[in-house]
XYZ file of C-alpha atoms in Angstrom:
691
model
C 82.126 126.729 93.791
C 84.747 124.420 94.425
C 88.370 124.663 93.505
C 88.544 120.893 92.924
C 85.831 118.434 92.235
C 86.035 114.658 92.701
C 84.182 111.512 91.847
C 85.135 108.053 92.973
C 84.352 104.517 92.995
C 86.465 102.571 95.512
C 90.218 103.415 94.904
C 89.494 104.579 91.297
C 88.804 108.261 91.447
C 89.196 111.623 89.602
C 90.133 115.011 90.738
C 89.791 117.935 88.477
C 89.392 121.681 88.520
C 85.950 123.398 88.610
C 86.059 123.215 84.774
C 86.450 119.570 84.709
C 89.991 120.024 83.468
C 93.143 118.115 84.656
C 96.637 119.609 84.472
C 99.872 118.269 85.463
C 100.581 118.649 89.193
C 102.850 117.384 91.889
C 101.482 119.512 94.428
C 98.320 117.864 94.500
C 96.975 114.553 93.108
C 94.648 115.973 90.295
C 94.072 113.289 87.679
C 92.562 110.053 87.118
C 93.732 107.246 89.480
C 93.156 103.451 89.873
C 95.236 101.394 92.222
C 97.620 104.068 93.237
C 98.476 104.820 89.658
C 97.670 108.368 87.805
C 96.144 107.192 84.205
C 95.398 110.769 83.151
C 97.685 113.783 84.222
C 96.393 116.063 81.435
C 92.626 116.294 80.177
C 92.132 119.684 79.266
C 89.250 121.079 76.920
C 89.154 124.226 75.075
C 86.630 125.543 72.249
C 88.142 127.739 69.437
C 91.209 127.990 71.501
C 89.510 129.487 74.558
C 89.522 127.992 78.124
C 86.058 127.282 79.558
C 84.440 128.907 82.770
C 82.065 127.019 84.913
C 78.754 128.503 85.527
C 77.396 125.449 87.570
C 78.596 122.163 88.881
C 76.244 119.161 89.733
C 78.109 116.871 91.875
C 75.320 115.411 94.411
C 76.415 111.844 93.541
C 79.957 110.375 94.361
C 80.474 108.679 91.143
C 79.367 111.106 88.426
C 79.144 114.978 87.948
C 78.107 117.583 85.508
C 79.798 120.825 84.497
C 78.033 123.588 82.709
C 80.630 125.695 81.052
C 80.838 128.910 78.756
C 83.957 130.056 76.954
C 86.185 132.728 78.272
C 85.914 134.429 81.520
C 82.261 136.045 82.164
C 81.837 139.675 82.639
C 78.932 141.233 84.479
C 77.030 140.890 81.236
C 77.054 137.346 79.996
C 75.765 136.527 76.528
C 77.359 133.524 75.190
C 76.445 132.074 71.932
C 77.646 128.612 72.991
C 77.812 126.453 75.881
C 79.240 123.227 76.804
C 78.160 120.250 79.218
C 80.606 117.684 80.402
C 78.884 114.855 81.910
C 81.222 112.290 83.405
C 80.845 109.012 85.532
C 83.594 106.687 86.915
C 83.688 103.117 87.753
C 87.043 101.581 86.977
C 87.182 103.412 83.880
C 85.941 106.934 82.966
C 83.063 107.662 80.497
C 82.646 111.711 79.537
C 79.928 112.920 77.356
C 80.719 116.370 75.786
C 77.758 118.507 74.369
C 78.151 121.592 72.565
C 75.000 123.777 72.331
C 74.715 126.532 69.793
C 72.425 129.447 71.214
C 72.650 131.496 68.138
C 70.319 131.875 65.139
C 72.956 130.883 62.555
C 74.817 127.430 61.870
C 78.188 127.607 63.698
C 81.556 125.907 63.308
C 83.513 125.170 66.448
C 86.861 123.581 67.117
C 86.883 121.429 70.120
C 90.381 120.564 71.515
C 91.116 118.017 74.201
C 94.569 117.721 75.177
C 95.548 114.263 76.758
C 98.445 112.845 78.567
C 99.336 110.418 81.375
C 102.522 110.580 83.365
C 101.347 107.267 84.956
C 102.824 108.586 88.481
C 102.712 106.554 91.505
C 100.591 108.179 94.148
C 103.213 107.977 96.790
C 105.655 109.754 94.189
C 103.290 112.505 93.904
C 103.048 112.706 97.600
C 106.753 112.698 98.089
C 107.563 114.726 94.959
C 109.567 112.249 93.183
C 109.945 112.026 89.411
C 109.106 108.935 87.376
C 111.739 106.571 86.097
C 110.082 105.578 82.822
C 108.500 107.227 79.894
C 104.929 107.414 78.330
C 104.637 106.290 74.583
C 101.708 107.551 72.694
C 100.175 105.472 69.839
C 97.554 106.855 67.489
C 94.636 104.532 66.545
C 91.412 104.787 64.842
C 89.217 107.378 66.974
C 91.642 106.688 69.742
C 94.740 107.497 71.532
C 96.641 104.836 73.554
C 99.400 105.858 76.467
C 101.626 103.143 77.513
C 103.991 102.873 80.401
C 106.605 100.212 80.773
C 109.304 99.794 83.443
C 110.453 96.160 83.179
C 107.559 94.133 83.751
C 105.588 96.824 85.205
C 103.066 97.918 82.461
C 100.003 100.451 82.610
C 98.018 101.749 79.563
C 95.419 104.582 79.156
C 93.006 104.150 75.940
C 90.925 107.106 75.177
C 88.254 106.473 72.425
C 85.617 108.774 70.988
C 82.006 107.859 69.577
C 82.318 110.889 67.111
C 84.850 111.317 64.276
C 87.705 113.004 65.544
C 91.478 113.999 64.462
C 93.731 112.186 66.905
C 97.372 113.273 67.459
C 99.963 112.173 69.992
C 99.184 115.100 72.301
C 95.014 114.734 72.299
C 92.037 115.001 69.915
C 90.504 117.777 68.054
C 86.850 117.832 67.046
C 85.636 120.088 64.172
C 81.891 120.301 64.373
C 79.085 122.041 62.552
C 75.889 122.858 64.641
C 72.633 123.935 63.272
C 70.779 127.154 64.853
C 69.803 126.296 68.338
C 71.251 122.836 67.644
C 73.752 120.647 69.721
C 76.308 118.184 69.099
C 77.619 115.119 71.331
C 80.381 112.735 71.585
C 81.101 109.997 74.199
C 84.574 109.319 75.415
C 85.657 106.218 77.163
C 88.857 106.083 79.225
C 89.816 102.577 79.769
C 92.594 102.313 82.820
C 94.483 98.960 82.135
C 96.388 97.409 84.835
C 98.357 94.637 83.201
C 99.270 91.348 85.099
C 101.891 88.708 84.626
C 99.802 86.942 81.732
C 99.187 90.219 79.793
C 95.807 90.940 80.917
C 93.973 93.494 82.888
C 94.294 91.764 86.399
C 90.827 93.632 87.536
C 88.958 91.886 84.461
C 89.435 88.436 86.375
C 88.264 89.733 89.763
C 85.243 87.820 91.156
C 83.308 90.999 91.644
C 84.137 92.374 87.955
C 86.549 95.386 88.251
C 85.043 97.758 85.677
C 81.438 98.819 86.584
C 78.897 101.018 84.930
C 77.214 104.085 86.686
C 74.006 101.975 86.967
C 75.631 99.100 88.524
C 77.328 101.349 90.951
C 74.125 103.012 91.837
C 72.564 99.805 92.542
C 75.068 98.401 94.664
C 75.294 101.516 96.624
C 71.633 101.917 97.148
C 71.310 98.213 98.393
C 74.138 98.837 100.755
C 72.486 101.915 102.202
C 69.073 100.315 102.482
C 70.447 97.531 104.779
C 71.654 100.314 107.304
C 69.106 101.350 110.023
C 66.497 104.021 109.335
C 67.294 107.414 111.179
C 64.400 109.639 112.238
C 65.355 112.860 114.241
C 64.530 116.566 114.742
C 68.134 117.392 114.295
C 68.975 118.406 110.672
C 72.777 118.306 110.971
C 72.693 114.785 112.518
C 70.222 113.626 109.561
C 72.360 115.247 106.870
C 75.639 113.997 108.384
C 74.126 110.238 108.623
C 72.959 110.184 105.089
C 76.212 111.788 103.739
C 78.200 109.195 105.879
C 76.226 106.128 104.471
C 76.792 107.360 100.853
C 80.466 108.119 101.307
C 81.110 104.624 103.021
C 79.609 103.067 100.108
C 81.606 105.083 97.621
C 84.858 104.338 99.379
C 84.578 100.464 98.997
C 87.161 98.987 96.354
C 87.603 95.573 95.217
C 90.729 93.955 96.769
C 92.986 92.251 94.155
C 94.323 89.722 97.050
C 91.046 88.520 98.374
C 88.583 89.577 95.587
C 85.964 91.273 98.322
C 85.036 94.790 98.939
C 87.150 96.652 101.426
C 87.097 100.332 102.563
C 89.772 102.582 101.455
C 90.957 104.932 103.804
C 90.528 108.314 102.263
C 90.541 110.466 98.869
C 93.016 111.423 97.671
C 96.196 110.214 99.431
C 94.864 106.820 101.135
C 92.780 105.047 98.593
C 93.878 101.658 99.914
C 93.802 99.603 102.965
C 95.116 101.062 106.265
C 95.240 98.913 109.083
C 94.586 101.515 111.771
C 91.841 103.538 109.715
C 90.294 100.437 108.492
C 89.759 99.296 112.204
C 88.686 102.342 113.729
C 86.125 102.705 110.856
C 84.968 99.111 111.163
C 84.218 100.117 114.967
C 82.323 103.051 114.120
C 79.937 101.413 111.647
C 79.693 97.979 113.433
C 76.011 98.650 114.690
C 74.762 100.043 111.373
C 76.694 98.111 108.703
C 78.169 94.846 110.225
C 78.653 93.230 106.815
C 81.342 95.659 105.870
C 83.390 94.569 108.655
C 84.089 90.972 108.188
C 86.156 91.235 104.909
C 88.465 93.757 106.762
C 89.136 91.426 109.746
C 89.940 88.523 107.391
C 92.168 90.574 105.008
C 94.145 91.863 108.093
C 94.477 88.288 109.399
C 95.684 86.908 106.242
C 98.218 89.674 105.736
C 99.542 89.285 109.309
C 103.219 89.357 109.797
C 105.086 86.143 109.881
C 108.824 87.030 109.702
C 111.135 89.766 110.769
C 111.728 92.170 107.726
C 113.527 95.302 108.552
C 112.565 96.982 105.381
C 108.736 96.504 105.769
C 109.105 96.966 109.651
C 107.434 93.470 109.590
C 107.435 90.998 112.874
C 105.521 87.731 113.663
C 102.104 88.370 114.666
C 102.037 92.203 113.801
C 99.164 93.751 111.744
C 99.820 95.691 108.732
C 99.934 99.507 108.520
C 99.253 100.194 104.791
C 99.105 98.226 101.581
C 99.650 99.911 98.139
C 99.588 98.651 94.660
C 101.662 101.106 92.879
C 105.213 100.958 91.084
C 107.147 102.409 93.920
C 106.004 99.526 96.104
C 106.316 97.013 93.373
C 110.122 97.963 92.800
C 110.603 98.184 96.693
C 111.580 101.955 96.355
C 108.672 102.082 99.207
C 108.079 99.371 101.885
C 104.362 99.413 101.127
C 103.827 95.906 99.962
C 102.638 95.859 102.758
C 104.140 98.005 105.273
C 103.931 97.186 108.959
C 104.988 100.600 110.582
C 102.321 100.789 113.284
C 102.607 99.815 117.031
C 98.693 100.142 117.487
C 97.129 97.975 114.743
C 97.816 94.581 116.519
C 95.960 95.468 119.629
C 93.293 96.992 117.576
C 92.770 93.988 115.450
C 92.156 91.949 118.717
C 89.591 94.629 120.158
C 87.673 94.665 116.688
C 87.345 90.932 116.545
C 85.753 90.955 119.910
C 83.552 93.868 119.242
C 82.631 92.250 116.047
C 81.552 89.095 117.831
C 79.702 90.989 120.402
C 77.504 92.763 117.792
C 77.083 89.817 115.243
C 77.640 86.631 117.263
C 79.974 85.151 114.588
C 81.539 82.791 116.834
C 82.850 80.781 113.753
C 84.799 83.595 112.723
C 86.392 84.010 116.410
C 87.370 80.278 116.298
C 88.819 80.415 112.927
C 91.062 83.241 113.933
C 92.279 82.078 117.260
C 95.812 81.405 115.782
C 95.984 85.108 114.500
C 94.659 86.265 117.622
C 97.162 84.612 119.797
C 100.048 85.557 117.573
C 98.860 89.149 117.846
C 98.671 89.077 121.559
C 102.248 87.352 121.695
C 103.546 90.497 119.618
C 102.335 92.763 122.302
C 104.511 91.111 124.818
C 107.486 90.381 122.765
C 108.453 92.651 119.498
C 105.968 95.329 120.745
C 107.918 95.521 124.225
C 111.094 96.851 122.884
C 112.519 97.624 126.312
C 111.154 94.716 128.331
C 109.123 97.092 130.765
C 105.746 95.750 130.037
C 104.856 98.419 127.816
C 104.300 98.549 123.921
C 107.011 100.852 122.362
C 107.969 101.827 118.872
C 110.885 102.575 116.800
C 111.194 101.819 113.120
C 113.627 99.058 112.047
C 114.132 101.012 108.951
C 115.143 104.566 109.578
C 115.645 105.593 105.753
C 111.732 104.801 104.521
C 110.228 103.695 107.839
C 107.600 106.067 109.904
C 109.199 107.516 112.882
C 106.070 107.937 114.760
C 104.210 104.553 114.715
C 100.969 105.604 116.623
C 97.870 107.342 115.141
C 99.664 110.847 115.140
C 102.448 109.612 112.974
C 103.639 113.131 111.749
C 107.200 113.807 112.588
C 106.429 116.596 115.317
C 103.292 114.904 116.647
C 104.947 113.484 120.032
C 106.713 116.120 122.239
C 107.153 117.336 125.676
C 105.111 120.238 127.059
C 107.816 122.560 126.171
C 108.319 121.283 122.728
C 111.073 119.248 123.010
C 111.191 115.826 121.298
C 111.808 112.704 123.082
C 114.173 110.208 121.707
C 113.333 106.688 120.475
C 111.665 104.292 121.345
C 108.617 105.900 122.414
C 105.507 104.333 124.474
C 102.469 106.641 123.863
C 99.796 106.556 126.388
C 97.004 105.254 124.199
C 99.068 102.190 123.156
C 98.906 100.966 126.587
C 95.202 101.458 126.658
C 94.603 99.309 123.586
C 96.936 96.568 124.959
C 95.068 96.492 128.135
C 91.676 96.436 126.173
C 92.918 93.721 123.809
C 93.877 91.520 126.761
C 90.417 91.733 128.448
C 88.554 91.225 125.280
C 90.812 88.273 124.200
C 90.228 86.806 127.895
C 86.604 86.647 127.061
C 87.321 85.211 123.707
C 89.529 82.340 125.061
C 87.197 81.547 127.931
C 83.986 81.634 125.811
C 85.142 80.161 122.442
C 88.679 78.658 122.668
C 88.087 76.727 125.830
C 91.061 77.700 127.397
C 90.276 79.191 130.818
C 93.975 79.194 131.936
C 94.766 81.497 128.939
C 91.974 83.828 129.913
C 93.059 84.076 133.505
C 96.608 84.732 132.607
C 95.593 87.632 130.148
C 93.249 89.139 132.846
C 95.940 89.046 135.297
C 98.508 90.846 132.619
C 95.920 93.300 132.038
C 95.304 94.132 135.564
C 99.079 94.395 136.211
C 99.305 96.716 133.176
C 96.561 98.842 134.452
C 98.316 99.237 137.788
C 101.615 99.902 136.407
C 100.404 102.378 133.889
C 98.425 104.430 136.427
C 101.642 104.635 138.490
C 104.018 105.525 135.675
C 101.941 107.759 133.302
C 99.938 109.793 135.883
C 101.160 113.502 136.295
C 99.873 113.817 139.716
C 100.272 117.479 139.985
C 98.610 118.214 136.828
C 96.114 115.597 136.980
C 96.406 114.075 133.604
C 98.208 111.201 131.850
C 101.379 111.961 130.126
C 101.521 111.664 126.407
C 104.283 108.947 126.187
C 107.218 107.677 128.372
C 110.769 108.259 126.790
C 113.396 105.454 126.693
C 114.494 106.453 130.150
C 110.977 105.977 131.431
C 110.653 109.818 131.933
C 107.000 111.304 131.181
C 106.692 112.901 127.938
C 104.213 115.473 129.778
C 102.329 117.090 127.067
C 98.495 117.452 127.365
C 96.829 115.727 124.229
C 93.634 114.244 123.012
C 95.303 110.609 123.609
C 93.918 110.647 127.111
C 90.491 110.506 125.619
C 91.528 107.015 124.018
C 92.317 105.885 127.583
C 88.774 106.216 128.794
C 87.602 104.165 125.752
C 89.965 101.444 126.617
C 89.200 101.231 130.258
C 92.629 101.752 131.576
C 92.045 104.733 133.565
C 91.642 104.500 137.363
C 87.770 105.498 138.227
C 89.067 107.822 140.689
C 90.989 109.764 137.963
C 88.456 109.713 135.224
C 86.554 113.326 136.352
C 89.892 115.001 135.976
C 90.695 113.537 132.536
C 87.055 114.362 131.550
C 87.315 117.836 132.790
C 90.629 118.314 130.908
C 88.961 117.054 127.897
C 86.190 119.332 127.954
C 88.327 122.293 129.377
C 89.363 125.444 127.251
C 92.932 124.205 126.766
C 91.857 121.184 124.668
C 88.215 121.984 123.725
C 87.807 124.297 120.787
C 84.071 124.399 120.933
C 84.048 122.589 117.739
C 85.794 119.615 119.092
C 88.923 118.339 121.217
C 92.075 119.585 119.813
C 94.880 117.080 119.315
C 97.199 119.327 121.627
C 96.315 121.725 124.291
C 96.737 125.434 123.218
C 99.260 126.103 125.956
C 101.889 123.536 124.872
C 105.020 124.386 123.207
C 104.330 122.869 119.793
C 100.623 124.005 119.762
C 99.673 125.255 116.162
C 95.873 125.358 115.310
C 96.676 124.269 111.710
C 99.290 121.922 112.587
C 98.374 118.352 111.595
C 98.675 116.493 114.759
C 99.551 119.612 117.320
C 96.385 121.644 117.639
C 93.925 120.403 114.811
C 90.563 118.849 115.589
C 90.121 115.453 114.081
C 86.424 114.126 113.870
C 87.521 110.453 114.341
C 89.631 111.162 117.450
C 86.531 113.106 118.931
C 84.345 110.098 118.206
C 86.560 107.827 120.086
C 86.739 110.254 122.946
C 82.893 110.806 123.170
C 82.719 106.771 123.140
C 85.298 106.842 126.008
C 83.492 109.550 128.015
C 80.091 107.613 127.663
C 81.833 104.407 128.801
C 82.830 106.122 132.267
C 79.560 107.542 132.724
C 80.018 111.023 131.466
C 76.754 111.345 129.553
C 76.669 115.255 129.433
C 80.407 115.607 128.381
C 79.830 112.929 125.682
C 76.808 114.792 124.520
C 79.033 117.977 124.213
C 81.244 116.506 121.899
C 78.660 114.976 119.857
C 76.887 118.389 119.502
C 80.102 119.921 118.733
C 81.035 117.789 115.668
C 77.612 117.673 114.286
C 77.543 121.349 114.566
C 80.674 121.443 112.413
C 79.456 118.802 110.018
C 76.863 121.476 108.830
C 79.436 123.714 107.710
C 80.943 121.030 105.437
C 77.717 119.942 103.881
C 77.295 117.002 106.220
C 80.885 115.579 105.325
C 83.303 115.746 108.125
C 86.737 116.191 106.596
C 89.709 114.061 107.888
C 90.845 117.159 109.873
C 90.052 120.988 110.391
C 91.852 123.584 112.294
C 91.680 124.004 116.158
C 90.869 127.851 116.386
C 88.433 128.775 119.249
C 85.007 128.848 118.337
C 84.449 132.202 119.615
C 87.105 133.298 116.908
C 85.194 131.994 113.948
C 81.655 131.450 113.232
C 82.482 128.138 111.356
C 85.227 125.587 111.584
C 88.241 126.601 109.570
C 89.270 124.014 106.928
C 92.589 122.475 106.695
C 93.760 122.783 103.176
C 95.081 119.191 102.420
C 92.685 117.268 104.570
C 91.283 113.883 102.909
C 87.623 114.291 102.115
C 85.839 111.930 102.088
C 87.797 109.858 104.409
C 86.615 106.655 105.992
C 87.021 107.096 109.794
C 85.583 110.652 109.407
C 82.715 109.477 107.523
C 82.297 106.745 110.153
C 82.297 109.411 112.897
C 78.610 110.431 112.781
C 77.673 106.779 112.833
C 79.739 106.434 116.416
C 78.443 109.609 117.658
C 74.854 108.392 117.133
C 75.631 105.314 118.683
C 76.912 107.424 121.614
C 73.958 109.776 121.575
C 71.472 106.792 121.938
C 73.943 104.629 124.172
C 73.714 101.468 122.386
C 76.110 98.774 123.802
C 75.747 94.991 122.908
C 75.635 92.681 125.878
C 75.059 89.027 125.190
C 71.649 88.694 123.534
C 70.489 92.157 124.555
C 71.238 95.644 123.590
C 71.574 98.148 126.234
C 70.204 101.732 125.749
C 71.607 104.445 127.884
C 71.281 107.781 125.964
C 73.528 110.727 126.098
C 71.297 113.054 124.175
C 72.881 116.814 123.747
C 70.211 119.334 125.250
C 68.077 120.877 122.387
C 68.616 117.856 119.944
C 64.926 116.602 120.165
C 63.778 113.423 118.868
C 66.225 110.728 117.930
C 64.912 107.330 116.553
C 66.921 104.648 115.043
C 64.946 101.749 113.626
C 66.048 98.241 112.508
C 69.424 97.831 114.057
C 71.056 94.785 112.713
C 72.601 92.478 115.447
C 72.905 89.209 117.057
C 69.493 89.783 118.766
C 67.585 89.853 115.589
C 66.731 93.610 114.926
C 65.536 96.188 117.576
C 64.715 99.756 117.629
C 66.774 102.377 119.354
C 64.396 101.929 122.597
C 65.422 98.530 122.897
C 61.985 96.863 121.699
C 62.414 93.674 119.912
C 61.320 93.593 116.333
C 60.522 90.653 113.982
C 63.750 88.971 113.189
C 64.950 89.737 109.577
C 66.283 86.716 107.484
C 69.173 87.742 105.337
C 71.192 85.601 102.666
C 74.226 84.453 104.223
C 77.517 86.146 102.506
C 79.829 83.918 100.684
C 82.536 82.174 102.498
C 85.628 84.035 102.838
C 89.017 82.515 102.772
C 92.352 83.541 104.391
C 94.847 84.858 101.943
C 98.383 83.485 102.494
C 97.104 80.774 105.077
């Protein structure tokens, strides 16, 4: 069984041990969380002073689970006279039903003790192992315990109530129950998580979508979302399983934005249960052919929070798209710059790419016209603040070395960017994929300017700038004697010569010279980068290679999905199919749920992909990976009013059919045959926050 069990509804989630218990921890975020605050740090059940042991766990649904428990540690011979069932569901708050069953022939008396506490820790405090500034105050109430945390105007509360009579003290609840022979006893516990606003009310209570939801409401909403996705029929069970799991996880990861009052995708459990620019954009790109209605709120939210000033603390600059938005105490008191934080050099170009891709799939010209100002501002950022050294490339260096991210590309851990021998380059840095994104953004924006903004001169200029960037890039980044592109340039313009998975993103962007694409593809599928389970982030002969290093040798499913897409775009159907097959094979060992990252060990060394200990799961762009892989397998590409079908089906995969694909052409099946257009109610209009 699992060591940790999680349930979630958007960015409200609970992580416990396999007994359903929560114990105080700053090593891993166990507890009940909502909007970046831990509302329960202790939730520990004993019976007659004994710990409980898990016999079985039913966690097939994302928002509820059941634990079947007995007292003590079982021996070879188990003959428990009592058992306990803990059934819980989450939906902004937590509901838990405790059932005690007497299996003996005599009436029994039991003492159930539930220890309860909350440290109200900020998720970033746990991540950075920092202690809290304030204290929790317990208040005993009739049949309930209220825990309160205050720090100036910042106020959070946890209220625990019971449906059965209970003895309440400052540290928890005690139930003294008598149960008849072969009888049972039940109580229902309700845990309210209260986030006070300026007017003394729970801010979620006034949100348009309601904030707190029942399990039935969650199930109905998730089922409705999944029913709108295309129907997959295939002979490959790993693909079918991964597709089902991805749709379920994407539905579960949606949360209601306090700012806009719409549902957005949280990036990943447990650390990233909020809006992330990069993750949200890549996930949106992955899901567009399948769930296009998930994408528009993300685009509008990112546009509404676009940078408008120079703010060193937040790494904010005019036109820049955010990196991360947090709601917790450390952001509120500006101990962390995440309100929001803009320390990403790739999100701005990716925003433009997403807007264009969204229009290609949906035909939503109104949104393109509405966001003309924001798109132009993003393109201006690429050529001004993004080009720190005035060389025509996008560079990054944090404005705030104390709290800002050093690496501001998708590989943002400290050791991620290095020379082949392991040395670290100075700042600023210009990683290769940033240039590819900038090239792609300008090419796509040229189409938007010519078609929707009625500005052909601007379109011509963007295309000329993109062509010059492509020529310059292929001159400065290409390592001729090794036949691959450098990972980055250092401040002196020297090549940071590590061989990395980033070169796959270059194929996706289209910046690779056609004559060099075969060499790039050969490296990606060669033994130095390709583990058999996927493409490693760093080749295994590089100085900093580590198969369990976060960005220096592990395999990232999202990364591989973009690489497969890039290979497909350059015509490498067989190579793209190999990556799809490898990732789907790996997903089988994770019960269909690809984690954030897994180890880069050679496939011949293990019969299964090795887990990475602190990987987020579920994570949005890993949940989106099977969808993008399926797009590559079927070769789906929108072009005007038509859908191109150009498959890259791996050998042995068999039949793959996708029916009722939503798009601007009505609906088609995976063979490109037109189906009856399907009328759907228009979503409510969305406004731009802050505009």
